[in-house]
Tab-separated table of C-alpha atoms in Angstrom:
chain	number	residue	atom	x	y	z
F	1	UNK	CA	-26.517	-0.246	-1.503
F	2	UNK	CA	-28.099	-3.426	-0.180
F	3	UNK	CA	-29.948	-3.025	3.126
F	4	UNK	CA	-30.861	-5.871	5.452
F	5	UNK	CA	-34.571	-6.390	6.275
F	6	UNK	CA	-35.920	-5.015	9.566
F	7	UNK	CA	-36.157	-7.282	12.592
F	8	UNK	CA	-39.710	-7.609	14.018
F	9	UNK	CA	-40.201	-5.157	16.879
F	10	UNK	CA	-40.718	-7.790	19.594
F	11	UNK	CA	-37.624	-9.744	18.545
F	12	UNK	CA	-35.523	-6.587	18.349
F	13	UNK	CA	-36.697	-5.541	21.819
F	14	UNK	CA	-35.647	-8.914	23.243
F	15	UNK	CA	-32.208	-8.750	21.585
F	16	UNK	CA	-31.463	-5.201	22.721
F	17	UNK	CA	-32.830	-5.682	26.258
F	18	UNK	CA	-29.678	-7.099	27.961
F	19	UNK	CA	-27.498	-4.298	26.554
F	20	UNK	CA	-30.033	-1.511	27.097
F	21	UNK	CA	-30.442	-2.581	30.738
F	22	UNK	CA	-26.706	-2.434	31.505
F	23	UNK	CA	-26.901	1.063	33.001
F	24	UNK	CA	-25.229	2.775	30.055
F	25	UNK	CA	-25.797	6.187	28.504
F	26	UNK	CA	-27.539	6.043	25.102
F	27	UNK	CA	-25.328	7.741	22.489
F	28	UNK	CA	-25.006	8.087	18.733
F	29	UNK	CA	-22.002	8.611	16.444
F	30	UNK	CA	-21.479	10.756	13.323
F	31	UNK	CA	-22.439	8.990	10.125
F	32	UNK	CA	-19.195	10.132	8.461
F	33	UNK	CA	-15.881	9.030	9.964
F	34	UNK	CA	-12.284	10.031	9.078
F	35	UNK	CA	-10.979	7.575	6.497
F	36	UNK	CA	-7.296	7.968	7.343
F	37	UNK	CA	-7.830	7.148	10.999
F	38	UNK	CA	-9.839	4.006	10.278
F	39	UNK	CA	-7.246	2.765	7.771
F	40	UNK	CA	-4.522	3.346	10.342
F	41	UNK	CA	-6.435	1.156	12.773
F	42	UNK	CA	-7.611	-1.543	10.374
F	43	UNK	CA	-4.944	-1.534	7.668
F	44	UNK	CA	-5.182	-0.699	3.978
F	45	UNK	CA	-6.896	-4.023	3.253
F	46	UNK	CA	-9.992	-2.551	4.916
F	47	UNK	CA	-10.311	0.179	2.266
F	48	UNK	CA	-12.164	-2.148	-0.125
F	49	UNK	CA	-14.866	-2.644	2.526
F	50	UNK	CA	-15.507	1.054	3.119
F	51	UNK	CA	-17.837	3.518	1.418
F	52	UNK	CA	-15.535	6.494	0.808
F	53	UNK	CA	-16.834	10.068	0.560
F	54	UNK	CA	-14.788	13.135	-0.390
F	55	UNK	CA	-16.121	16.655	-0.693
F	56	UNK	CA	-14.514	19.125	-3.059
F	57	UNK	CA	-11.385	20.441	-1.383
F	58	UNK	CA	-12.020	18.320	1.725
F	59	UNK	CA	-10.399	15.270	3.238
F	60	UNK	CA	-11.572	11.727	2.594
F	61	UNK	CA	-14.223	10.324	4.900
F	62	UNK	CA	-16.252	7.138	4.947
F	63	UNK	CA	-19.639	5.951	6.115
F	64	UNK	CA	-19.138	4.492	9.570
F	65	UNK	CA	-18.252	0.799	9.308
F	66	UNK	CA	-18.464	0.353	13.066
F	67	UNK	CA	-19.261	2.372	16.192
F	68	UNK	CA	-16.323	1.540	18.463
F	69	UNK	CA	-13.791	4.119	17.254
F	70	UNK	CA	-16.408	6.870	17.120
F	71	UNK	CA	-17.647	6.108	20.646
F	72	UNK	CA	-14.068	5.955	21.964
F	73	UNK	CA	-13.339	9.383	20.474
F	74	UNK	CA	-16.529	10.756	22.019
F	75	UNK	CA	-15.516	9.381	25.424
F	76	UNK	CA	-12.061	10.976	25.206
F	77	UNK	CA	-13.544	14.321	24.193
F	78	UNK	CA	-15.749	14.230	27.320
F	79	UNK	CA	-12.597	13.997	29.500
F	80	UNK	CA	-14.475	11.588	31.790
F	81	UNK	CA	-12.400	9.035	33.693
F	82	UNK	CA	-14.927	6.301	33.030
F	83	UNK	CA	-18.029	5.761	30.938
F	84	UNK	CA	-20.636	3.246	29.815
F	85	UNK	CA	-22.266	3.845	26.430
F	86	UNK	CA	-25.058	2.029	24.613
F	87	UNK	CA	-25.660	2.554	20.891
F	88	UNK	CA	-28.016	1.323	18.198
F	89	UNK	CA	-28.000	2.266	14.536
F	90	UNK	CA	-26.883	1.469	10.993
F	91	UNK	CA	-23.311	0.705	9.930
F	92	UNK	CA	-21.991	0.310	6.400
F	93	UNK	CA	-19.518	-2.061	4.769
F	94	UNK	CA	-19.176	-2.898	1.091
F	95	UNK	CA	-19.368	-6.560	0.135
F	96	UNK	CA	-18.483	-8.314	-3.138
F	97	UNK	CA	-21.114	-10.960	-2.366
F	98	UNK	CA	-24.479	-10.114	-3.884
F	99	UNK	CA	-26.485	-11.649	-1.037
F	100	UNK	CA	-24.762	-9.716	1.778
F	101	UNK	CA	-26.357	-6.526	3.125
F	102	UNK	CA	-24.095	-3.479	3.051
F	103	UNK	CA	-26.188	-1.398	5.419
F	104	UNK	CA	-27.045	-3.198	8.644
F	105	UNK	CA	-28.064	-2.474	12.219
F	106	UNK	CA	-25.627	-2.799	15.107
F	107	UNK	CA	-26.509	-2.746	18.801
F	108	UNK	CA	-23.620	-2.439	21.196
F	109	UNK	CA	-22.050	-1.426	24.479
F	110	UNK	CA	-18.659	0.201	25.163
F	111	UNK	CA	-17.162	0.295	28.673
F	112	UNK	CA	-14.309	2.645	29.646
F	113	UNK	CA	-12.355	2.754	32.907
F	114	UNK	CA	-9.397	4.791	34.180
F	115	UNK	CA	-5.769	3.708	34.043
F	116	UNK	CA	-4.967	0.775	36.306
F	117	UNK	CA	-8.566	-0.396	36.715
F	118	UNK	CA	-9.130	-4.155	36.974
F	119	UNK	CA	-10.304	-5.721	33.726
F	120	UNK	CA	-11.760	-9.109	34.602
F	121	UNK	CA	-15.225	-7.918	35.654
F	122	UNK	CA	-15.683	-5.802	32.526
F	123	UNK	CA	-14.383	-8.593	30.255
F	124	UNK	CA	-16.867	-11.062	31.693
F	125	UNK	CA	-19.708	-8.526	31.549
F	126	UNK	CA	-19.118	-7.667	27.884
F	127	UNK	CA	-18.870	-11.285	26.738
F	128	UNK	CA	-21.861	-12.352	28.863
F	129	UNK	CA	-24.055	-9.534	27.537
F	130	UNK	CA	-23.114	-10.357	23.946
F	131	UNK	CA	-24.099	-13.977	24.565
F	132	UNK	CA	-27.394	-13.114	26.284
F	133	UNK	CA	-28.399	-10.620	23.587
F	134	UNK	CA	-27.562	-13.100	20.822
F	135	UNK	CA	-29.418	-15.935	22.508
F	136	UNK	CA	-32.484	-13.699	22.967
F	137	UNK	CA	-32.957	-13.741	19.188
F	138	UNK	CA	-34.144	-17.340	19.364
F	139	UNK	CA	-31.357	-19.240	17.561
F	140	UNK	CA	-30.491	-22.601	19.119
F	141	UNK	CA	-27.194	-23.177	17.279
F	142	UNK	CA	-25.000	-20.565	18.962
F	143	UNK	CA	-21.451	-20.970	20.283
F	144	UNK	CA	-19.369	-18.450	22.250
F	145	UNK	CA	-15.851	-18.331	20.783
F	146	UNK	CA	-13.116	-16.885	22.995
F	147	UNK	CA	-9.649	-15.645	22.097
F	148	UNK	CA	-6.917	-13.458	23.517
F	149	UNK	CA	-4.571	-11.211	21.525
F	150	UNK	CA	-2.784	-10.451	24.800
F	151	UNK	CA	-1.878	-14.110	25.398
F	152	UNK	CA	0.429	-14.057	22.377
F	153	UNK	CA	3.063	-11.845	24.054
F	154	UNK	CA	3.741	-14.065	27.115
F	155	UNK	CA	3.683	-17.131	24.863
F	156	UNK	CA	6.329	-15.544	22.609
F	157	UNK	CA	8.399	-14.650	25.689
F	158	UNK	CA	8.351	-18.292	26.736
F	159	UNK	CA	10.110	-19.328	23.502
F	160	UNK	CA	13.362	-17.464	24.355
F	161	UNK	CA	13.573	-15.728	20.970
F	162	UNK	CA	16.102	-12.992	20.140
F	163	UNK	CA	14.811	-9.698	21.533
F	164	UNK	CA	14.335	-8.083	18.114
F	165	UNK	CA	12.429	-11.059	16.719
F	166	UNK	CA	10.207	-11.289	19.798
F	167	UNK	CA	9.411	-7.559	19.677
F	168	UNK	CA	8.530	-7.745	15.995
F	169	UNK	CA	6.217	-10.709	16.529
F	170	UNK	CA	4.452	-8.993	19.413
F	171	UNK	CA	3.802	-5.949	17.217
F	172	UNK	CA	1.877	-8.047	14.713
F	173	UNK	CA	-0.008	-10.179	17.265
F	174	UNK	CA	-3.420	-8.901	16.160
F	175	UNK	CA	-2.526	-8.608	12.458
F	176	UNK	CA	-2.800	-12.053	10.857
F	177	UNK	CA	-1.489	-11.018	7.434
F	178	UNK	CA	1.743	-9.570	8.853
F	179	UNK	CA	2.213	-12.486	11.219
F	180	UNK	CA	1.896	-14.967	8.360
F	181	UNK	CA	4.489	-12.988	6.402
F	182	UNK	CA	6.870	-13.302	9.342
F	183	UNK	CA	6.281	-17.042	9.629
F	184	UNK	CA	6.880	-17.392	5.881
F	185	UNK	CA	10.459	-16.188	6.419
F	186	UNK	CA	11.238	-19.240	8.581
F	187	UNK	CA	14.792	-20.445	8.111
F	188	UNK	CA	15.771	-17.605	5.766
F	189	UNK	CA	19.053	-15.765	6.427
F	190	UNK	CA	19.045	-12.096	7.328
F	191	UNK	CA	19.002	-10.071	4.124
F	192	UNK	CA	19.440	-6.564	2.889
F	193	UNK	CA	16.236	-4.556	2.703
F	194	UNK	CA	14.440	-5.590	-0.459
F	195	UNK	CA	12.321	-3.381	-2.651
F	196	UNK	CA	12.952	-0.033	-0.945
F	197	UNK	CA	16.255	1.825	-0.745
F	198	UNK	CA	14.425	4.596	1.098
F	199	UNK	CA	13.332	2.167	3.819
F	200	UNK	CA	16.930	1.041	4.206
F	201	UNK	CA	18.135	4.647	4.529
F	202	UNK	CA	15.585	5.337	7.268
F	203	UNK	CA	16.244	2.140	9.213
F	204	UNK	CA	19.153	3.465	11.270
F	205	UNK	CA	17.448	6.721	12.280
F	206	UNK	CA	15.170	7.677	15.129
F	207	UNK	CA	11.530	8.202	14.187
F	208	UNK	CA	11.958	11.986	14.431
F	209	UNK	CA	15.047	11.933	12.201
F	210	UNK	CA	13.350	9.594	9.724
F	211	UNK	CA	10.278	11.839	9.537
F	212	UNK	CA	12.464	14.905	8.882
F	213	UNK	CA	14.339	13.110	6.092
F	214	UNK	CA	11.090	11.940	4.533
F	215	UNK	CA	9.734	15.512	4.535
F	216	UNK	CA	12.894	16.694	2.782
F	217	UNK	CA	12.477	13.981	0.112
F	218	UNK	CA	8.872	15.043	-0.441
F	219	UNK	CA	9.890	18.693	-0.731
F	220	UNK	CA	12.628	17.919	-3.266
F	221	UNK	CA	10.237	15.790	-5.327
F	222	UNK	CA	7.368	18.264	-5.062
F	223	UNK	CA	5.154	15.574	-3.533
F	224	UNK	CA	2.045	16.396	-1.480
F	225	UNK	CA	1.094	13.475	0.825
F	226	UNK	CA	-2.541	12.330	0.726
F	227	UNK	CA	-4.727	10.006	2.786
F	228	UNK	CA	-4.323	11.627	6.200
F	229	UNK	CA	-0.974	10.031	7.144
F	230	UNK	CA	1.828	12.224	8.416
F	231	UNK	CA	5.564	11.830	7.759
F	232	UNK	CA	6.264	10.385	11.213
F	233	UNK	CA	3.788	7.532	10.714
F	234	UNK	CA	4.931	6.759	7.169
F	235	UNK	CA	8.586	6.857	8.226
F	236	UNK	CA	7.891	4.527	11.162
F	237	UNK	CA	6.262	2.004	8.842
F	238	UNK	CA	9.172	2.140	6.415
F	239	UNK	CA	11.639	1.673	9.278
F	240	UNK	CA	9.752	-1.379	10.533
F	241	UNK	CA	9.717	-2.800	7.017
F	242	UNK	CA	13.496	-2.378	6.691
F	243	UNK	CA	14.174	-3.857	10.129
F	244	UNK	CA	11.943	-6.844	9.416
F	245	UNK	CA	13.756	-7.620	6.168
F	246	UNK	CA	17.199	-7.476	7.797
F	247	UNK	CA	16.394	-9.265	11.069
F	248	UNK	CA	17.048	-12.965	11.760
F	249	UNK	CA	14.246	-15.323	10.839
F	250	UNK	CA	12.584	-17.858	13.103
F	251	UNK	CA	13.902	-21.394	13.254
F	252	UNK	CA	11.668	-24.201	12.012
F	253	UNK	CA	10.965	-25.338	15.588
F	254	UNK	CA	10.059	-21.840	16.764
F	255	UNK	CA	7.783	-21.248	13.795
F	256	UNK	CA	6.116	-24.631	14.291
F	257	UNK	CA	5.296	-23.788	17.922
F	258	UNK	CA	3.792	-20.434	16.898
F	259	UNK	CA	1.753	-22.005	14.105
F	260	UNK	CA	0.390	-24.629	16.495
F	261	UNK	CA	-0.480	-21.922	19.020
F	262	UNK	CA	-2.327	-19.934	16.339
F	263	UNK	CA	-4.163	-23.070	15.170
F	264	UNK	CA	-5.593	-24.003	18.592
F	265	UNK	CA	-9.372	-24.408	18.393
F	266	UNK	CA	-10.830	-26.531	21.157
F	267	UNK	CA	-12.939	-26.626	24.282
F	268	UNK	CA	-11.535	-23.918	26.592
F	269	UNK	CA	-9.860	-26.222	29.126
F	270	UNK	CA	-8.238	-28.344	26.417
F	271	UNK	CA	-7.163	-25.269	24.444
F	272	UNK	CA	-5.476	-23.686	27.453
F	273	UNK	CA	-3.755	-26.962	28.271
F	274	UNK	CA	-2.387	-26.981	24.729
F	275	UNK	CA	-0.985	-23.466	25.223
F	276	UNK	CA	0.937	-24.660	28.278
F	277	UNK	CA	2.231	-27.704	26.413
F	278	UNK	CA	3.540	-25.577	23.516
F	279	UNK	CA	5.141	-22.905	25.707
F	280	UNK	CA	8.879	-23.024	26.304
F	281	UNK	CA	10.257	-21.838	29.618
F	282	UNK	CA	7.581	-20.909	32.120
F	283	UNK	CA	7.470	-17.402	33.550
F	284	UNK	CA	5.267	-15.126	35.666
F	285	UNK	CA	3.710	-13.382	32.639
F	286	UNK	CA	2.395	-16.625	31.152
F	287	UNK	CA	1.406	-17.974	34.585
F	288	UNK	CA	-0.584	-14.818	35.353
F	289	UNK	CA	-2.305	-14.900	31.943
F	290	UNK	CA	-3.305	-18.541	32.380
F	291	UNK	CA	-4.568	-17.939	35.915
F	292	UNK	CA	-6.697	-15.039	34.666
F	293	UNK	CA	-8.169	-17.300	31.989
F	294	UNK	CA	-9.078	-19.910	34.580
F	295	UNK	CA	-11.093	-17.352	36.556
F	296	UNK	CA	-12.597	-15.821	33.405
F	297	UNK	CA	-13.877	-19.198	32.205
F	298	UNK	CA	-15.324	-20.116	35.588
F	299	UNK	CA	-17.377	-16.916	35.549
F	300	UNK	CA	-18.405	-17.138	31.901
F	301	UNK	CA	-19.902	-20.574	32.476
F	302	UNK	CA	-22.647	-18.798	34.430
F	303	UNK	CA	-23.697	-17.119	31.181
F	304	UNK	CA	-22.885	-19.671	28.485
F	305	UNK	CA	-22.846	-23.450	29.066
F	306	UNK	CA	-19.339	-24.922	28.934
F	307	UNK	CA	-20.364	-27.190	26.070
F	308	UNK	CA	-21.192	-24.116	23.963
F	309	UNK	CA	-17.838	-22.371	24.387
F	310	UNK	CA	-14.696	-22.717	22.268
F	311	UNK	CA	-11.212	-21.300	22.742
F	312	UNK	CA	-9.039	-20.070	19.889
F	313	UNK	CA	-6.267	-17.687	21.018
F	314	UNK	CA	-5.833	-16.307	17.479
F	315	UNK	CA	-9.457	-15.148	17.269
F	316	UNK	CA	-9.498	-11.598	15.948
F	317	UNK	CA	-11.571	-9.085	14.053
F	318	UNK	CA	-11.358	-6.809	11.026
F	319	UNK	CA	-9.987	-3.946	13.101
F	320	UNK	CA	-6.490	-4.375	14.498
F	321	UNK	CA	-6.934	-2.430	17.733
F	322	UNK	CA	-7.899	-5.409	19.909
F	323	UNK	CA	-5.150	-6.185	22.426
F	324	UNK	CA	-6.676	-8.545	24.982
F	325	UNK	CA	-9.755	-10.738	25.262
F	326	UNK	CA	-11.649	-11.231	21.986
F	327	UNK	CA	-14.941	-13.045	21.531
F	328	UNK	CA	-17.543	-13.904	18.929
F	329	UNK	CA	-20.959	-15.484	19.089
F	330	UNK	CA	-21.341	-17.713	16.049
F	331	UNK	CA	-24.287	-19.522	14.549
F	332	UNK	CA	-23.719	-22.934	12.965
F	333	UNK	CA	-26.062	-21.910	10.147
F	334	UNK	CA	-24.213	-18.663	9.364
F	335	UNK	CA	-20.637	-19.867	9.811
F	336	UNK	CA	-17.445	-18.243	11.056
F	337	UNK	CA	-17.418	-15.369	8.558
F	338	UNK	CA	-20.850	-14.073	9.652
F	339	UNK	CA	-20.700	-13.764	13.456
F	340	UNK	CA	-23.846	-12.835	15.345
F	341	UNK	CA	-21.867	-10.778	17.872
F	342	UNK	CA	-18.259	-9.676	18.318
F	343	UNK	CA	-16.287	-7.822	20.935
F	344	UNK	CA	-13.166	-7.594	23.004
F	345	UNK	CA	-10.658	-5.492	24.889
F	346	UNK	CA	-8.955	-2.570	23.163
F	347	UNK	CA	-7.057	-0.607	25.843
F	348	UNK	CA	-4.330	0.557	23.449
F	349	UNK	CA	-6.848	2.203	21.102
F	350	UNK	CA	-7.455	4.970	23.638
F	351	UNK	CA	-3.758	5.846	23.713
F	352	UNK	CA	-3.616	5.824	19.912
F	353	UNK	CA	-6.490	8.315	19.919
F	354	UNK	CA	-4.684	10.587	22.372
F	355	UNK	CA	-5.978	9.248	25.688
F	356	UNK	CA	-4.152	8.014	28.787
F	357	UNK	CA	-1.613	5.246	28.147
F	358	UNK	CA	-3.079	2.819	30.679
F	359	UNK	CA	-6.802	3.550	30.264
F	360	UNK	CA	-9.111	0.541	29.932
F	361	UNK	CA	-11.730	-0.214	27.270
F	362	UNK	CA	-13.838	-3.212	26.306
F	363	UNK	CA	-17.021	-3.560	24.283
F	364	UNK	CA	-19.394	-5.771	22.351
F	365	UNK	CA	-21.643	-5.474	19.307
F	366	UNK	CA	-24.608	-7.594	18.192
F	367	UNK	CA	-26.140	-7.839	14.706
F	368	UNK	CA	-29.901	-8.223	15.419
F	369	UNK	CA	-30.749	-9.564	11.943
F	370	UNK	CA	-28.247	-12.361	12.460
F	371	UNK	CA	-29.352	-13.025	16.039
F	372	UNK	CA	-33.032	-13.257	15.044
F	373	UNK	CA	-34.052	-16.874	14.405
F	374	UNK	CA	-36.096	-15.811	11.374
F	375	UNK	CA	-33.390	-13.509	10.035
F	376	UNK	CA	-30.182	-14.010	8.041
F	377	UNK	CA	-29.777	-17.550	6.752
């Protein structure tokens, strides 16, 4: 396993200082994480990036690829209404590129608030701290990239799409591969479910009924499911697959508007103006989202100069649990695929882990070796 070089102590201290001074509790996370859970959150495509471990007779686990899920689970187990947690330690991701480290240090902050809490202050704090920590490493070629998974839903609503199509698009807002598959169906007629008679059989059932039928099929076939997924989850995925195949496709004009929205990459003010220009009918949801962005940008300019910020609403990360603001700090020298820092809002993750439906969560993570001016090149 390739390990990145250590960052000099004084440089590391400068990079960690903004996050360590944020009044958060210092925590750690187990080195081994449940594989099934992480694949549920990131998708099967993530499996190739994980170091999988399986003990004899035990379930599959993996070396932690990230701290966010582990810290969120720790917070929920504490039963606290709110929490602020700082972490620092190694994470692990496999890479096919020989010059990429597979064990690397992450420094981060996760902020949790109770259901109904305002989000703007925490969003601005997380993005500002990520910027300040990255800048403390000494690089002069940094840019703060901003996105918003949550802006996709009100934009889709503005296009007056059929309810089923709109709901399906919203489900894949933070999943680029699935969204591109939907856009690829543009202009195609509704069709019978292709490739899976079982998916078609499940499509007309409730999730509970579909899960029961799937268990019966497994029992008849003598199949033991593996990988940590239960029948309800597998049935739900098959149902969505069948519904997607049979549903109406987007028109060329609708698909073009969505593609243009996803392709926006500009100075924040110009990017937001482009969102308004592409939107169809105006409505309170889109108006509220745009107003929130206006205030967010005004406050972020106190941390990062306006000329060093970019807006790309489709900005996302490897994990699919982000559902609101997303951000990255990028270095011109390292490029888009090697961000110095990443972060964003992931309220829905807490509910998926068994927490309150409306709880709030946002965080950021910095890679010190990338932030350090004498580091990754």
